Amino acid sequence: MVRTKPSDAHLLLVRAITARGLKATTTQVERWQQHAWLPNPATWFEPAPPTLRPLILDRALWLAENTRVGRSIGWWGWVFWAVDGTPDSTQRLRAAIIAALERPLRRAGVGKIPGGNSDRAFQGRAVAAAKVLPNRRPPRRNRDEELHEHAAEVGLSMPALAESDIPTVFHPALLEAGAPLLVGGGEDLGAEGLLDALTTAFPDHPEAVENVRQLLRQAELAGIDLLAVHPLAQGVRGGARH
């Protein structure tokens, strides 16, 4: 198959990347476009071409430094899709988020999730949620250490923090609350279930838990069930349908 000649836009971007000490080929640039990590070349230039927009150049430099064949760029790809906000990038972002949310269900072997408000359906979802929990493991990464390392790179010195000052979304209580939310949705978890989980996970931050409690209460007085309007109000499968 005869390869299409690279466009002037692609060649200019590759030269700009090379001029800043990094490497990229026109094939790589085309691949970034295929993944929608770079927008259409028609949007790359200032009103007086061939001057590249700084935002496009910065993104291309980041891609040149961090992408490798066979390796995902992770949630940074999601950021690019969200920033561009085109129909294509929005669809890609939606599909990626749904796939990430469904991954614990697939790993746990959870198939069809029973719907409805019957006791049988609720018990079925509880069983499915219980299957998910043993497959969840908190990441073995020291976020405090990471924060200090990144601060040091730009010449900043940060005070050491007590472990209790660093709330973690991977606390077992939050994972236990997240499983029914993921499987069945807000109604299965309930406001009290959420507050109990937060109280257990953040014992040194009672004011934050109280703020959530008041928010839920004010919404209830206004006739709004915040867990019912949450994106996961019907679990990940319900969110996927919308």
XYZ file of C-alpha atoms in Angstrom:
242
model
C 0.000 0.000 0.000
C 1.418 3.372 -1.039
C 1.815 5.717 1.891
C 0.194 9.131 1.634
C 2.678 11.982 1.601
C 2.797 13.807 4.972
C 1.011 17.141 5.000
C 2.844 20.419 5.501
C 1.122 20.749 8.889
C 2.485 17.408 10.089
C 5.996 18.203 8.846
C 5.955 21.601 10.548
C 4.842 20.087 13.858
C 7.566 17.423 13.693
C 10.201 20.113 13.014
C 8.923 22.166 15.955
C 9.168 19.140 18.256
C 12.692 18.348 17.027
C 13.782 21.962 17.539
C 12.933 21.565 21.228
C 15.095 18.493 21.694
C 12.449 15.783 21.405
C 11.728 13.226 18.695
C 8.598 12.449 16.719
C 7.755 11.214 13.255
C 4.872 12.112 11.007
C 3.579 8.567 11.558
C 3.461 9.205 15.311
C 1.684 12.506 14.804
C -0.884 10.768 12.613
C -1.350 8.122 15.330
C -1.954 10.845 17.932
C -4.626 12.229 15.655
C -6.195 8.793 15.217
C -6.510 8.572 19.000
C -7.937 12.132 19.014
C -5.135 13.296 21.308
C -4.469 16.012 18.744
C -7.326 17.863 17.035
C -7.732 18.429 13.317
C -4.677 20.166 11.756
C -6.940 22.979 10.612
C -7.025 24.107 14.269
C -3.254 24.013 14.841
C -2.315 27.457 13.597
C -2.645 31.070 14.590
C -4.560 33.330 12.171
C -1.272 34.002 10.380
C 0.188 30.553 9.547
C 2.513 28.768 9.670
C 2.734 29.753 13.370
C 1.682 26.861 15.626
C -0.675 27.651 18.458
C 1.206 27.331 21.788
C -1.464 24.980 23.151
C -1.009 22.589 20.229
C 2.776 22.678 20.475
C 2.716 22.101 24.240
C 0.409 19.124 23.800
C 2.576 17.677 21.014
C 5.711 18.088 23.147
C 4.009 16.266 26.027
C 2.960 13.465 23.675
C 6.472 13.178 22.202
C 7.940 12.859 25.685
C 5.392 10.474 27.195
C 3.926 8.202 24.523
C 5.529 4.942 23.519
C 4.359 2.226 21.128
C 2.145 -0.230 22.973
C 1.820 1.954 26.062
C -1.272 3.897 27.022
C -1.018 7.503 28.172
C -3.741 6.777 30.715
C -6.146 9.411 31.894
C -4.195 12.175 30.140
C -5.896 11.002 26.981
C -9.194 11.593 28.763
C -8.094 15.144 29.575
C -7.334 15.874 25.936
C -10.718 14.472 24.856
C -12.538 16.542 27.489
C -10.683 19.743 26.552
C -11.450 19.365 22.842
C -15.103 18.519 23.442
C -15.895 17.399 19.896
C -18.607 14.773 19.261
C -15.860 12.215 18.543
C -13.727 13.029 21.597
C -16.809 13.129 23.831
C -17.842 9.681 22.643
C -14.322 8.348 23.218
C -14.282 9.832 26.722
C -17.669 8.347 27.562
C -16.644 4.897 26.312
C -13.355 5.008 28.242
C -15.020 6.030 31.511
C -17.684 3.334 31.188
C -15.032 0.702 30.421
C -13.034 1.766 33.498
C -16.104 1.631 35.737
C -17.167 -1.751 34.389
C -13.709 -3.292 34.782
C -14.252 -4.342 38.445
C -17.522 -6.020 37.424
C -15.852 -7.988 34.642
C -12.962 -9.028 36.893
C -15.439 -10.242 39.503
C -17.380 -12.215 36.906
C -20.523 -10.162 37.442
C -22.875 -10.613 34.500
C -26.472 -9.453 34.328
C -27.401 -7.193 37.236
C -31.006 -7.566 38.430
C -33.069 -4.397 38.193
C -36.147 -3.242 40.063
C -37.039 -2.482 43.672
C -38.036 -5.948 44.850
C -36.255 -7.615 47.772
C -35.013 -10.306 45.408
C -33.477 -7.744 43.050
C -31.875 -5.874 45.949
C -30.386 -9.094 47.342
C -29.114 -10.003 43.880
C -27.320 -6.690 43.587
C -25.902 -7.082 47.101
C -24.434 -10.449 46.118
C -22.912 -8.899 42.989
C -21.432 -6.035 45.042
C -19.896 -8.532 47.461
C -18.179 -10.257 44.528
C -16.598 -6.976 43.453
C -14.987 -6.094 46.786
C -12.338 -8.853 46.984
C -11.051 -7.706 43.591
C -10.429 -4.131 44.681
C -6.958 -3.256 45.915
C -5.698 0.212 46.803
C -2.757 1.349 44.655
C 0.624 0.967 46.286
C 1.678 4.550 45.717
C 2.734 7.103 48.260
C 0.830 10.211 47.175
C 2.497 12.395 49.812
C 5.932 11.370 48.556
C 4.852 12.039 44.949
C 3.625 15.509 45.891
C 6.926 16.373 47.573
C 8.929 15.082 44.602
C 6.976 17.190 42.113
C 7.280 20.243 44.364
C 11.043 19.747 44.615
C 11.312 19.642 40.813
C 10.093 23.246 40.645
C 12.098 24.394 43.667
C 9.356 24.293 46.294
C 9.720 22.896 49.799
C 6.634 21.411 51.431
C 6.122 20.520 55.111
C 5.692 16.886 56.023
C 2.076 15.862 56.500
C 0.672 13.422 58.985
C -0.912 10.421 57.321
C -4.277 11.407 58.804
C -4.095 14.713 56.874
C -4.162 12.901 53.522
C -7.656 11.547 52.882
C -7.718 8.615 50.496
C -10.552 7.513 48.235
C -9.169 3.966 48.554
C -10.117 3.584 52.217
C -11.824 0.182 52.792
C -14.994 1.908 54.033
C -15.271 3.869 50.793
C -14.590 0.778 48.701
C -17.365 -1.037 50.597
C -19.720 1.874 49.900
C -18.594 2.161 46.304
C -19.410 -1.444 45.442
C -23.216 -1.150 45.879
C -23.097 2.295 44.252
C -21.295 0.829 41.257
C -23.572 -2.183 40.973
C -26.992 -0.884 42.001
C -26.739 2.871 42.253
C -27.559 5.567 44.774
C -30.738 3.967 46.077
C -28.883 0.790 47.062
C -26.247 2.790 48.956
C -28.502 5.414 50.527
C -27.546 8.685 52.201
C -26.881 7.048 55.580
C -24.644 4.454 53.958
C -22.635 7.236 52.320
C -22.331 9.239 55.547
C -21.314 6.172 57.568
C -18.586 5.415 55.029
C -17.288 8.987 55.088
C -17.301 9.064 58.894
C -15.226 5.881 59.026
C -12.840 6.914 56.259
C -12.185 10.440 57.514
C -12.274 10.355 61.336
C -10.015 13.403 61.529
C -12.219 15.495 59.230
C -15.644 15.612 60.932
C -16.345 19.064 59.492
C -16.114 17.720 55.941
C -18.537 14.888 56.742
C -20.916 17.353 58.389
C -20.823 19.526 55.280
C -21.923 16.544 53.194
C -24.648 15.759 55.724
C -25.985 19.316 55.539
C -25.826 19.300 51.749
C -27.890 16.129 51.604
C -30.355 17.523 54.151
C -30.829 20.822 52.338
C -31.406 18.994 49.072
C -33.936 16.688 50.753
C -35.852 19.702 52.127
C -35.913 21.093 48.593
C -37.367 17.815 47.339
C -34.151 16.624 45.702
C -32.498 13.255 46.254
C -28.874 13.911 45.369
C -28.088 10.208 45.078
C -30.966 9.829 42.634
C -29.548 12.501 40.315
C -25.967 11.280 40.639
C -24.377 9.969 37.376
C -24.318 6.542 39.044
C -27.873 6.819 40.354
C -28.659 3.496 38.681
C -25.162 2.042 38.858
C -22.603 1.840 36.110
C -24.924 -0.054 33.768
C -27.620 2.600 34.170
C -25.065 5.317 33.507
C -23.913 3.508 30.381
C -27.461 3.532 28.998
C -27.581 7.304 29.328
